[in-house]
Coordinates of C-alpha atoms and ligand atoms in Angstrom, one line a residue:
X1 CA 6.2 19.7 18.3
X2 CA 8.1 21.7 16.3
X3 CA 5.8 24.1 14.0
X4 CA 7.5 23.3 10.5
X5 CA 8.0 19.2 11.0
X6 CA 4.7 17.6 8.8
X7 CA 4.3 14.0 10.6
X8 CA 3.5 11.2 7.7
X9 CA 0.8 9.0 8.6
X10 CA 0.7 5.9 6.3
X11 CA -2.3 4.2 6.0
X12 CA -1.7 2.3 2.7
X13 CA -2.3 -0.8 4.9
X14 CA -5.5 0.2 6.1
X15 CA -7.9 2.9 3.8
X16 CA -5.2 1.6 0.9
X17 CA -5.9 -2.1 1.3
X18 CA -9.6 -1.0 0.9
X19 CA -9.1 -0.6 -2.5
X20 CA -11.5 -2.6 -4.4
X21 CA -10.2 -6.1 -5.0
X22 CA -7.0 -6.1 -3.1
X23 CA -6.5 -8.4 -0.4
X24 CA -3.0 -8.6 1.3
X25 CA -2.2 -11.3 3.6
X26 CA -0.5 -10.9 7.2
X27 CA 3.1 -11.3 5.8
X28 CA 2.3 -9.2 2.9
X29 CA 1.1 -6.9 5.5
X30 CA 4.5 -7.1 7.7
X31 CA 6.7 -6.8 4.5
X32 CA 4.9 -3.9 3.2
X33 CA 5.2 -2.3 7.4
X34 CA 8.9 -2.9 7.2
X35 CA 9.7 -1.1 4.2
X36 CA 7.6 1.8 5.2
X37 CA 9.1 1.8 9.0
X38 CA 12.4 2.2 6.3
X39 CA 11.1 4.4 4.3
X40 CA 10.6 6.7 7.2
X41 CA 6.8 7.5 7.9
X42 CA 6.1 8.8 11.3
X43 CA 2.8 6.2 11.8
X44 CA 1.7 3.4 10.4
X45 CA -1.9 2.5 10.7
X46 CA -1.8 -1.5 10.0
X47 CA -5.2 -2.0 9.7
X48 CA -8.7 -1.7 11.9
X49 CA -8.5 -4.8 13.6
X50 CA -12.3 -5.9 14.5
X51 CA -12.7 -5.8 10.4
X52 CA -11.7 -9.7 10.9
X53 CA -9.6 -12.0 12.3
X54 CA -6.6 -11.4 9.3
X55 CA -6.6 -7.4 10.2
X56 CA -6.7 -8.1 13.5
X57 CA -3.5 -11.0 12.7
X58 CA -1.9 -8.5 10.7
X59 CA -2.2 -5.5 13.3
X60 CA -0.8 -7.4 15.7
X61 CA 2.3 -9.1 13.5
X62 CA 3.0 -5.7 12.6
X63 CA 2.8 -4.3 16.5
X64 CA 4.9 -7.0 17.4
X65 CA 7.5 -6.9 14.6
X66 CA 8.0 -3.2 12.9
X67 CA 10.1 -1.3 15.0
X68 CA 10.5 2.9 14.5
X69 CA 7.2 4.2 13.4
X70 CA 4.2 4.5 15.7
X71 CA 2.1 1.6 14.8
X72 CA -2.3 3.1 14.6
X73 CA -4.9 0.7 15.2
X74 CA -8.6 2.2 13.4
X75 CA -11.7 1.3 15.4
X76 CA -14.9 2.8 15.4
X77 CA -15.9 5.3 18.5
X78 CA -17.7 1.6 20.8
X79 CA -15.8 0.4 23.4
X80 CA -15.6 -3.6 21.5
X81 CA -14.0 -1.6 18.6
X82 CA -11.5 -0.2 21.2
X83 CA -10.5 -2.9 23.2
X84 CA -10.0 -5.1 20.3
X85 CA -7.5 -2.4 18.8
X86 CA -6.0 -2.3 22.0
X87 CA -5.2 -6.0 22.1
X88 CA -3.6 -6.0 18.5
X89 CA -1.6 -2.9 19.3
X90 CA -0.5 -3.4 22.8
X91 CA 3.2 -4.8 21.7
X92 CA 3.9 -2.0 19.6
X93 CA 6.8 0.0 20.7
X94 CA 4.9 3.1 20.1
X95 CA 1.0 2.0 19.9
X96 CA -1.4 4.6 19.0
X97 CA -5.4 4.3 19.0
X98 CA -7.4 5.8 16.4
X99 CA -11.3 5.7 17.0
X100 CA -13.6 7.7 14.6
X101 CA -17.1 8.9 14.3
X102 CA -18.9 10.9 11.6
X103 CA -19.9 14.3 12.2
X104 CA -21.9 15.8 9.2
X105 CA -25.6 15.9 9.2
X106 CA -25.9 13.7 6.2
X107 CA -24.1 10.8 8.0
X108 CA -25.8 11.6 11.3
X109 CA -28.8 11.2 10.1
X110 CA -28.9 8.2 6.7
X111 CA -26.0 6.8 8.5
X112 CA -25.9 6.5 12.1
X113 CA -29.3 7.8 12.7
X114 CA -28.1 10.0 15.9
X115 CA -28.5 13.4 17.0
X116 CA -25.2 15.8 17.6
X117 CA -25.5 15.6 20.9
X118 CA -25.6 12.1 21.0
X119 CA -22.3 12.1 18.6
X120 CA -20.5 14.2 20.7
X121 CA -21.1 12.3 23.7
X122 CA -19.9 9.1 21.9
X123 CA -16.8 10.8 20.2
X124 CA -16.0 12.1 24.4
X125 CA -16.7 8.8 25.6
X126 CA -14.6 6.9 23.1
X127 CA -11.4 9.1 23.4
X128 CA -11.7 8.8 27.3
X129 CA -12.1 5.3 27.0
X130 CA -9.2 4.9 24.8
X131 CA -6.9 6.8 27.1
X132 CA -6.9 4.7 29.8
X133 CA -4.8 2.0 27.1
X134 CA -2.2 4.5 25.5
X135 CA -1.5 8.4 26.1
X136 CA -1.6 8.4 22.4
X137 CA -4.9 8.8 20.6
X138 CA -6.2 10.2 17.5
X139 CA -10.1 11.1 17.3
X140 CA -11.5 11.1 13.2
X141 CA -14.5 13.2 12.3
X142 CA -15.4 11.6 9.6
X143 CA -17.0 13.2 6.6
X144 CA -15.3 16.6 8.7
X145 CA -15.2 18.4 5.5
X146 CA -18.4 18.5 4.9
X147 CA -19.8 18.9 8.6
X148 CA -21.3 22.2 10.3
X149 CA -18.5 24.4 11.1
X150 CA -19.5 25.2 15.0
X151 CA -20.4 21.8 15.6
X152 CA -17.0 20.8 14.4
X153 CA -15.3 23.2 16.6
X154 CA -17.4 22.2 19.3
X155 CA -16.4 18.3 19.1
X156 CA -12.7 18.8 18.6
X157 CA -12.5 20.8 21.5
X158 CA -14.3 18.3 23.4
X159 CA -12.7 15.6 21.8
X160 CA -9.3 17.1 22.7
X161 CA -10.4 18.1 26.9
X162 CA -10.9 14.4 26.6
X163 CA -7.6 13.9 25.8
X164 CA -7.3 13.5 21.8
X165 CA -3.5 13.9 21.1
X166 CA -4.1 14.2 17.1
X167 CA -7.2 15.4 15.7
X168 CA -7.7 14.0 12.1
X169 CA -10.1 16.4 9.8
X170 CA -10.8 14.3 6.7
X171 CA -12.1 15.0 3.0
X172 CA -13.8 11.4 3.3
X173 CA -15.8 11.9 0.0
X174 CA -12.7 14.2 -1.8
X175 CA -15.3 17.0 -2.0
X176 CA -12.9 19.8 -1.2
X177 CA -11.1 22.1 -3.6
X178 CA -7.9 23.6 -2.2
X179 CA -8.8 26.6 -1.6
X180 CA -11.6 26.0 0.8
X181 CA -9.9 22.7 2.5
X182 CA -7.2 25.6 3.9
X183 CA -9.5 28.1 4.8
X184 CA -11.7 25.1 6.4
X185 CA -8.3 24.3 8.6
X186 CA -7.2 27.8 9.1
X187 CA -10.9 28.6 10.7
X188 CA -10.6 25.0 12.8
X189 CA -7.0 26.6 14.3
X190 CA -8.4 29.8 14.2
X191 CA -11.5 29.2 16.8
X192 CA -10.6 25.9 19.2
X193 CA -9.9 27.7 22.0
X194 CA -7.5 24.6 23.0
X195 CA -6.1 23.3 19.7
X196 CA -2.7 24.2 20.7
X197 CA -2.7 20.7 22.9
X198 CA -3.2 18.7 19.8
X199 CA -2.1 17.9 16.1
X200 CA -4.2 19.1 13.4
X201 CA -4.1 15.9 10.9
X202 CA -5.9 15.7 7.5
X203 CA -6.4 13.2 5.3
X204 CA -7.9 13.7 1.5
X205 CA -9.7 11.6 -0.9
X206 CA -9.1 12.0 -4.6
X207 CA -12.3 11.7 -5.8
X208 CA -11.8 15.3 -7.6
X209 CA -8.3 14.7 -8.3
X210 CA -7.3 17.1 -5.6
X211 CA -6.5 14.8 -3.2
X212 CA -2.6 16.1 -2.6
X213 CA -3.5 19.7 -3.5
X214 CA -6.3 19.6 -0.4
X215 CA -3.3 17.9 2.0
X216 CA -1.1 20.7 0.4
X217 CA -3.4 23.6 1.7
X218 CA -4.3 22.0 4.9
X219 CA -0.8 21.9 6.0
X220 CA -0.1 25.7 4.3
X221 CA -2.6 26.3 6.6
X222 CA -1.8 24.9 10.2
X223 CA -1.9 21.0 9.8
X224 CA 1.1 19.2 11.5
X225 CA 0.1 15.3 10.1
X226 CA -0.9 14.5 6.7
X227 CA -2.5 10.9 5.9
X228 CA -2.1 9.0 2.5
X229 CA -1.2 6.2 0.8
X230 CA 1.7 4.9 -1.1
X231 CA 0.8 5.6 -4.7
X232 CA -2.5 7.1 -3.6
X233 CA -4.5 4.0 -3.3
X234 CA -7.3 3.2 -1.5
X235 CA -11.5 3.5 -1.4
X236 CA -12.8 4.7 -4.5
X237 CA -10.7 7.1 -6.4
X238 CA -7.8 6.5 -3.5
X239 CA -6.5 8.4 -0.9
X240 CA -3.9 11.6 -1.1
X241 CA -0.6 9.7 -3.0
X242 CA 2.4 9.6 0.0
X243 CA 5.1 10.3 -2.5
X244 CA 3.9 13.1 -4.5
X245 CA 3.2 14.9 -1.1
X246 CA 6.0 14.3 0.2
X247 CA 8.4 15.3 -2.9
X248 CA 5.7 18.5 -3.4
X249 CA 7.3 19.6 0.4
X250 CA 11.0 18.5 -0.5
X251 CA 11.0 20.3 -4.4
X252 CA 9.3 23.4 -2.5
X253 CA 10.7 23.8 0.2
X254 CA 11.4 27.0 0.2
X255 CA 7.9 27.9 -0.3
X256 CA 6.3 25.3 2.4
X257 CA 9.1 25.5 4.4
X258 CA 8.3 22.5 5.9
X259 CA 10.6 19.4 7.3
X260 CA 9.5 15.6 7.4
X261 CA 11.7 12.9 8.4
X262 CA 11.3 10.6 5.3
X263 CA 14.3 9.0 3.8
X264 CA 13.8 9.8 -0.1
X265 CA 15.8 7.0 -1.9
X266 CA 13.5 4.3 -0.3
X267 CA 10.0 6.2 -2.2
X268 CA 10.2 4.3 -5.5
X269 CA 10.8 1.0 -3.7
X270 CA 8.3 1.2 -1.8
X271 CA 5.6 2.3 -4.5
X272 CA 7.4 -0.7 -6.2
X273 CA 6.8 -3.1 -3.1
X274 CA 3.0 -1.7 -2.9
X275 CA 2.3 -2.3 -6.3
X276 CA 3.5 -5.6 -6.6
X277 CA 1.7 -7.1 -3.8
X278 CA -1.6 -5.5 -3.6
X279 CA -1.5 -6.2 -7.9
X280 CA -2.4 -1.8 -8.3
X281 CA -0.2 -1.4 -11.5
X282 CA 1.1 2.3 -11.1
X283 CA -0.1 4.1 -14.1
X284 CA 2.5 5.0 -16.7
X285 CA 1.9 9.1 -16.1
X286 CA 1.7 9.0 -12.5
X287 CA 3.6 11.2 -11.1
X288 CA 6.6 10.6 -9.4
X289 CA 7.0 6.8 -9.6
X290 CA 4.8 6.0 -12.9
X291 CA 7.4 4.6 -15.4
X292 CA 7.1 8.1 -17.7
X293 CA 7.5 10.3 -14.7
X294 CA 11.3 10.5 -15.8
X295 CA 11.1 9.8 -19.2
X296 CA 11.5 12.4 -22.2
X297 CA 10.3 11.4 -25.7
X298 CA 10.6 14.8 -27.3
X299 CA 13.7 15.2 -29.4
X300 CA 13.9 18.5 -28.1
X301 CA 13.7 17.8 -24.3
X302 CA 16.1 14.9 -24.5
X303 CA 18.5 17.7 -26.0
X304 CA 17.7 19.6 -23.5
X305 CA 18.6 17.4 -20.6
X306 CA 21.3 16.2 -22.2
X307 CA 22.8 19.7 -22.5
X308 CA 21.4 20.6 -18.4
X309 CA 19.1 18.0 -16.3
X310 CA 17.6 21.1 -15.1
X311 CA 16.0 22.2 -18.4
X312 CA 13.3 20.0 -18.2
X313 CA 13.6 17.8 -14.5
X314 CA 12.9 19.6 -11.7
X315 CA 13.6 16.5 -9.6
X316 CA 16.8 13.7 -9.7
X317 CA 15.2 10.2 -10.3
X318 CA 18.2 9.2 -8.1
X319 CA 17.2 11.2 -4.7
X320 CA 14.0 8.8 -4.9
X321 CA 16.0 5.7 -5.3
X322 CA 15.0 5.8 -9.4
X323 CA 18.4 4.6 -11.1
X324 CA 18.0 5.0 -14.5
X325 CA 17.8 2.2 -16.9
X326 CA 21.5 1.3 -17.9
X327 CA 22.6 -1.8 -19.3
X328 CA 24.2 -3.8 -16.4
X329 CA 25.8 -7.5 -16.3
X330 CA 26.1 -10.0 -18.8
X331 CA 25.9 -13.5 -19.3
X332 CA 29.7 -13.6 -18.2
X333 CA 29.1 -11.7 -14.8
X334 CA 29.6 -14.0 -11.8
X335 CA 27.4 -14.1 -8.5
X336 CA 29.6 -11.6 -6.6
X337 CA 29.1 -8.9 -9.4
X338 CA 25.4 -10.0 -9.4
X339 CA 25.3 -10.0 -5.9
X340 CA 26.5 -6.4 -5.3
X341 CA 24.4 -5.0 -8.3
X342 CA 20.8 -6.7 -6.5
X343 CA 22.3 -4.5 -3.2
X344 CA 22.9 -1.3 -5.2
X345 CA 19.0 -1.5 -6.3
X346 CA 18.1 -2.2 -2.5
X347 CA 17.9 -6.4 -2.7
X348 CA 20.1 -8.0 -0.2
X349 CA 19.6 -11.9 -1.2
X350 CA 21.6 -14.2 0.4
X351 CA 21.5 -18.4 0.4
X352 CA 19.0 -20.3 -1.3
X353 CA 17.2 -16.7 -2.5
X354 CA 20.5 -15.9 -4.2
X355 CA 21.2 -19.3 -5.9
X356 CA 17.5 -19.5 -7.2
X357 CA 17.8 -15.4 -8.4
X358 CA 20.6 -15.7 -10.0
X359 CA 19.9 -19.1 -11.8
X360 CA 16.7 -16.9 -13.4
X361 CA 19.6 -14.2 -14.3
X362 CA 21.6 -16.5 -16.1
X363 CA 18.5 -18.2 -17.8
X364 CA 17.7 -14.8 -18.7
X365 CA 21.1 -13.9 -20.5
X366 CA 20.4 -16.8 -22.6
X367 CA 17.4 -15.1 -24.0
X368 CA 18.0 -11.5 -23.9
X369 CA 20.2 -9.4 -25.5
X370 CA 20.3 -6.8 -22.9
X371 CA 19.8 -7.4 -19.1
X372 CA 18.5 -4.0 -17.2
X373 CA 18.4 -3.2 -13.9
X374 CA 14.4 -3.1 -13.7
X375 CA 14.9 -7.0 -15.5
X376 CA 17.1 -7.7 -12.1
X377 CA 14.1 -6.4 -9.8
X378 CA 11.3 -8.2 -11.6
X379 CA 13.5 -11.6 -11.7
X380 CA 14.1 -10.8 -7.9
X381 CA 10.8 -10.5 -6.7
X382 CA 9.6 -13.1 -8.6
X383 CA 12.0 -15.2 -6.4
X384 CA 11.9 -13.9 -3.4
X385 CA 8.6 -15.3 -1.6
X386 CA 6.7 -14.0 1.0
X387 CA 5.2 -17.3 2.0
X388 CA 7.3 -20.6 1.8
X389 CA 7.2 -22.1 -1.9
X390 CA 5.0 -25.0 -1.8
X391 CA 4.7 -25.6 -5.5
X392 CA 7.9 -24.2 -8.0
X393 CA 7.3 -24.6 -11.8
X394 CA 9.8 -27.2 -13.3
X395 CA 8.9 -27.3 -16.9
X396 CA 6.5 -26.3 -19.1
X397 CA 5.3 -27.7 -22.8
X398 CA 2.4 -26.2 -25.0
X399 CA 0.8 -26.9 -28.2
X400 CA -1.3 -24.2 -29.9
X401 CA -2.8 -23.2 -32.8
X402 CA -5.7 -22.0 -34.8
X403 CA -6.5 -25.4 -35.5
X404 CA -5.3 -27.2 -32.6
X405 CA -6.7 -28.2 -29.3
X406 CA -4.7 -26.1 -26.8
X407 CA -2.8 -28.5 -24.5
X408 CA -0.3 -28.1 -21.7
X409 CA 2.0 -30.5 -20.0
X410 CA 3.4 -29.2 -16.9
X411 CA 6.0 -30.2 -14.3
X412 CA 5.4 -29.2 -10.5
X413 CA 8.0 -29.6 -8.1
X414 CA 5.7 -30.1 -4.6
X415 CA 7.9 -29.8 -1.4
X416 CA 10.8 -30.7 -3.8
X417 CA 9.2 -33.7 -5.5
X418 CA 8.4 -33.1 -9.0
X419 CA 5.0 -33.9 -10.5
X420 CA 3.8 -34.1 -14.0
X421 CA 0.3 -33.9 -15.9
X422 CA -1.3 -32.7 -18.9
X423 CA -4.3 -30.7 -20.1
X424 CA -6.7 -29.1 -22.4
X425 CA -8.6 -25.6 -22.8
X426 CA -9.5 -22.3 -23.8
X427 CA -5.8 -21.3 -24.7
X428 CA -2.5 -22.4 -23.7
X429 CA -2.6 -20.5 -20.6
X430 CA -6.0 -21.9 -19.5
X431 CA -4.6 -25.6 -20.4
X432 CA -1.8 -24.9 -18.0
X433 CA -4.0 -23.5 -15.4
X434 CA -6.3 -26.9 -15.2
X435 CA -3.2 -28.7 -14.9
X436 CA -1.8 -26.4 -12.2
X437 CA -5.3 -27.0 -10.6
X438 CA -4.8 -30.7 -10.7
X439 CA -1.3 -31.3 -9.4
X440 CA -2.0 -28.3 -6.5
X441 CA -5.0 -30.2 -5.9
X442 CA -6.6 -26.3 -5.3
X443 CA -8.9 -25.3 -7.4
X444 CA -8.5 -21.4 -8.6
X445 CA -10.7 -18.9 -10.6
X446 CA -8.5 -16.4 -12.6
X447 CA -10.8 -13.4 -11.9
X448 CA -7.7 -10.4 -13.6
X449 CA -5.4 -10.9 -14.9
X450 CA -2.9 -7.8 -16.3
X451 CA 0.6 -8.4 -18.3
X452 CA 2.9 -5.6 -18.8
X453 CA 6.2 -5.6 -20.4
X454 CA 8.7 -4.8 -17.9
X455 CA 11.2 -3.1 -20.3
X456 CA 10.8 -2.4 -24.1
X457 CA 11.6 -4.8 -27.0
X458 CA 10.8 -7.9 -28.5
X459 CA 12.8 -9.7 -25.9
X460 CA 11.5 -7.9 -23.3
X461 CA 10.5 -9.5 -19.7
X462 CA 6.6 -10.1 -19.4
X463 CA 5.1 -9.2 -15.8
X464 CA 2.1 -10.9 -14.9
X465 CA -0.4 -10.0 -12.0
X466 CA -3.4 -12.6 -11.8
X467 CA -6.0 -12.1 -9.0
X468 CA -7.3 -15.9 -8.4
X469 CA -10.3 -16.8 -6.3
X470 CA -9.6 -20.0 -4.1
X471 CA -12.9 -20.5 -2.1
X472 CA -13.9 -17.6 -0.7
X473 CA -10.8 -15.6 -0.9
X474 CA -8.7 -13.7 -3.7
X475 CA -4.9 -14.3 -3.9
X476 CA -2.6 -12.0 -5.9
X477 CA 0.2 -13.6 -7.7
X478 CA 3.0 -12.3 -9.8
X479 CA 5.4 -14.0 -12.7
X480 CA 8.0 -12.8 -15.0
X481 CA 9.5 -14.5 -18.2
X482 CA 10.4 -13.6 -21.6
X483 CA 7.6 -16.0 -22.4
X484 CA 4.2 -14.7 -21.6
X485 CA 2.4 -18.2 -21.1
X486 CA 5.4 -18.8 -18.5
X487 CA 4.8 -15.6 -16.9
X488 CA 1.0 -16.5 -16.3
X489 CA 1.7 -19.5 -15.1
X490 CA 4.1 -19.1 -12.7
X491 CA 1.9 -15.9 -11.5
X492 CA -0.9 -18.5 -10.9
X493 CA 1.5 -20.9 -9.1
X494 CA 2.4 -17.9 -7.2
X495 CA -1.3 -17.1 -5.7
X496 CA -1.5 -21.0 -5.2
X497 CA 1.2 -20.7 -3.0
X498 CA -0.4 -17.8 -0.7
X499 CA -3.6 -19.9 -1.1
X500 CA -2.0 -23.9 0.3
X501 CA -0.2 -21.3 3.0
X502 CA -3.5 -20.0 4.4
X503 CA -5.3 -23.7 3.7
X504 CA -2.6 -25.3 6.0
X505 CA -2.9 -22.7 8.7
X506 CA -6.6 -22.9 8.8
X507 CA -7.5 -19.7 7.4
X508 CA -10.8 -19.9 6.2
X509 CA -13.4 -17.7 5.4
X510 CA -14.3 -14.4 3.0
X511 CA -13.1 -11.5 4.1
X512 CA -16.1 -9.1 4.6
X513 CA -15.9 -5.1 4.5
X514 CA -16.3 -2.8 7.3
X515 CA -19.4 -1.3 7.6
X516 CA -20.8 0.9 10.0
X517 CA -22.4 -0.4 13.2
X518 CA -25.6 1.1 14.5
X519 CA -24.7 3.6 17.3
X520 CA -24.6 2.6 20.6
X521 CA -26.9 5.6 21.5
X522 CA -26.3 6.9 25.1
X523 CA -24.1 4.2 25.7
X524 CA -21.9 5.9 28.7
X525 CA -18.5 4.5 27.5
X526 CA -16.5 5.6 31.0
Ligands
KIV601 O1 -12.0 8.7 4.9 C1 -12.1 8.7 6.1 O2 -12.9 9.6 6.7 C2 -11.5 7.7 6.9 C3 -11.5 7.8 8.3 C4 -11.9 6.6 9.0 C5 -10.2 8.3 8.9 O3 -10.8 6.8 6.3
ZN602 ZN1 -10.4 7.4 4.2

């Protein structure tokens, strides 16, 4: 390995998808896979397939399917954790096993109720095991960060005379500060005698904020892989944010000095992608791909960067695939000029998912003044489904008031045929819902819902992301309109959709969280 590449391990689809109410389905999953495998991360790590049978679906769809990146299965340091990551990952072109244990006393102890000894035994046993699958495994002290320093040393050498090709040092609970986290890697590379025969990986969590500052000084400081998630997602206050580490490395480079093989225009894409299915709305000041990162209010600034970008931007919007808002088409543009503009921002639609996309341009023309590029990706990803469209919103008629009875007729067009009922409720938009209910013949609980106004303006597009509970499981739609009612409904239709896909493939079942078995104590693993 060359000692200034950084290797990006992704794991938006695993610690990221443990973010607290998302739920992505397996084709969710793949789509999100492929863009990262464009994107250009080194690994993937699609999910920790014993969780349940959908991670274990997803691991494998994406094993079989996503081509470039090494695809990383999680399982715990017991053999039934290992062979079943083994069976999901086996297709992958490049499979790698990832098998964890936790190593400081506090987990030892509350946790898995084991002595060191017993750990290290496991943690040796585990990696062996795993090695007779794939020459490619990565061994996880868990909780690293905040385990004895000799004992550490002691298990990643062990771990690594077992065979560990990638030794991952996380900040599990984000208790580091920058400063430390280094020095804790630079002592780590410093005293394992063989750490030469492995990769030093780190992965941060933000509960401090210092999530990407942490991953920052671990790789000043000797680590050659770096874990996070697209638009720093995942348990608690998320994991390390992909994109601002990576763009840290690029702006900087001639202070880290450091290479990575990601291609940049794909970054706001894929945060975009990431958002919209797992329903985290990026918030507005986030850096890099929060909707202000590139903005300037300040009459001065905006003179400024008129005059010299450089004044105030230390980084072009366009190297991360950001085009800036311009006013583009009109409601006299034909599909070929429409066509080419959707694969300028990175949509190539053809067939059906053109007519229907550009049918929702034209509509849109009629009822807004000025059509922006971010209107063209909402409108297209509102059309472009992930699972077949079962149910499509025809029509839609309300009546509202302060002294009316809310009431909603809507039209449903089921497998083509159109069907028609009518409601009452709460509001308009709960009126629709019942009647969505009814002609779906699901019945859905909006548990969030969150609207946001794609551009600004009276006229601008509404963006809706509902989270609806269909038995046991949670469904994330989205739906964009001028009209905010319209939005909501066709985000509900949306999660109905993901919800009659599962129901007529049989998935059934909450999904539960991973928890932490009781240690196989002195199980011999060989
Ligand atoms: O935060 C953590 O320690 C983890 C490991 C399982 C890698 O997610
Ligand atoms: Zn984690």
């Amino acid at each position: 390995m060359s000692d200034n590449r950084v290797y990006i391990f992704d794991t938006t689809l695993r610690d990221g998808e443990q973010s607290p109410g998302v739920s992505l389905n397996v084709q969710e999953k793949v789509e999100i896979a492929q863009q990262l495998a464009r994107l250009g991360v080194d690994v993937i790590e699609a999910g920790f397939p014993i969780a349940s049978p959908g991670d274990f679906e997803a691991v494998k769809a994406i094993a079989e399917r996503v081509k470039g990146p090494i695809i990383a299965g999680l399982c715990r340091a017991t053999r039934k954790d290992i062979d079943a990551a083994w069976e999901a990952l086996k297709q992958a072109e490049s499979p790698r096993i990832h098998t964890f244990i936790a190593t400081s006393d506090i987990h030892l102890r509350y946790k898995l109720q084991s002595t060191r000894e017993q750990v290290l035994e496991q943690a040796v046993a585990a990696v062996r095991y795993a090695k007779k699958f794939t020459p490619d495994v990565e061994f996880s002290a868990e909780d690293a960060s905040r385990s004895d320093l000799d004992y550490l040393c002691q298990i990643v050498e062990k771990v690594i005379d077992a065979g560990a090709t990638v030794v991952n040092l996380p900040d599990t609970v984000g208790y580091a500060v920058p400063e430390e986290f280094g020095r804790f890697i630079r002592t780590i590379m410093e005293r394992v005698p063989n750490i030469h025969r492995a990769t030093i990986s780190v992965h941060c969590h933000n509960d401090l904020g210092l999530a990407v500052a942490n991953s920052l000084a671990a790789i000043m400081n000797g680590a050659g892989q770096v874990e996070g998630a697209i638009n720093g997602i995942g348990e608690r206050a998320g994991n390390a944010s992909l994109e601002e580490i990576i763009m840290a490395l690029y702006t900087k480079k001639a202070f880290y000095q450091k290479e990575v093989g990601i291609r940049y225009q794909e970054i706001y894409r894929t945060s975009r992608l990431v958002s919209s299915l797992t329903g985290m709305v990026v918030q507005a000041n986030k850096a890099i791909v929060g909707k202000n990162a590139f903005a300037h209010e300040a009459g001065i600034h905006q003179d400024g960067v008129l005059k010299e970008r450089t004044t105030y931007e230390i980084m072009k919007p366009e190297l991360i695939g950001l085009h800036r808002s311009n006013l583009v088409l009109g409601k006299h543009s034909g599909r070929h000029a429409f066509s080419e503009r959707l694969k300028e921002l990175g949509f190539e639609l053809a067939g059906e998912e053109l007519d229907k996309a550009f049918y929702r341009f034209k509509d849109l023309c009629d009822k807004k003044k000025e059509v922006t590029n971010e209107d063209l990706e909402a409108i297209v990803k509102d059309e472009v489904w992930v699972v077949p469209e079962k149910f499509r919103l025809n029509y839609l008629y309300f009546a509202s008031g302060t002294r009316l009875i809310p009431t909603a007729t809507v039209g449903i067009a089921v497998e083509g045929i159109v069907f028609e009922d009518a409601g009452t409720g709460d509001g308009p938009v709960d009126a629709a819902l019942h009647v969505v209910d009814k002609i779906t013949g699901l019945s859905g609980e909006l548990v969030e819902y969150k609207l946001n106004a794609v551009t600004g303006g009276r006229d601008a597009l509404g963006e809706v992301a509902a989270k609806v509970k269909v038995g046991e499981r949670i469904y994330i739609g989205r739906g964009v309109s001028t009209d905010v009612i319209e939005a909501s409904v066709r985000a509900y239709i949306n999660a109905m959709n993901k919800a009659a896909y599962d129901r007529d493939r049989g998935v059934n079942g909450r999904r539960i969280a991973v928890d932490d078995p009781a240690p196989e104590n002195g199980q011999n693993l060989d």
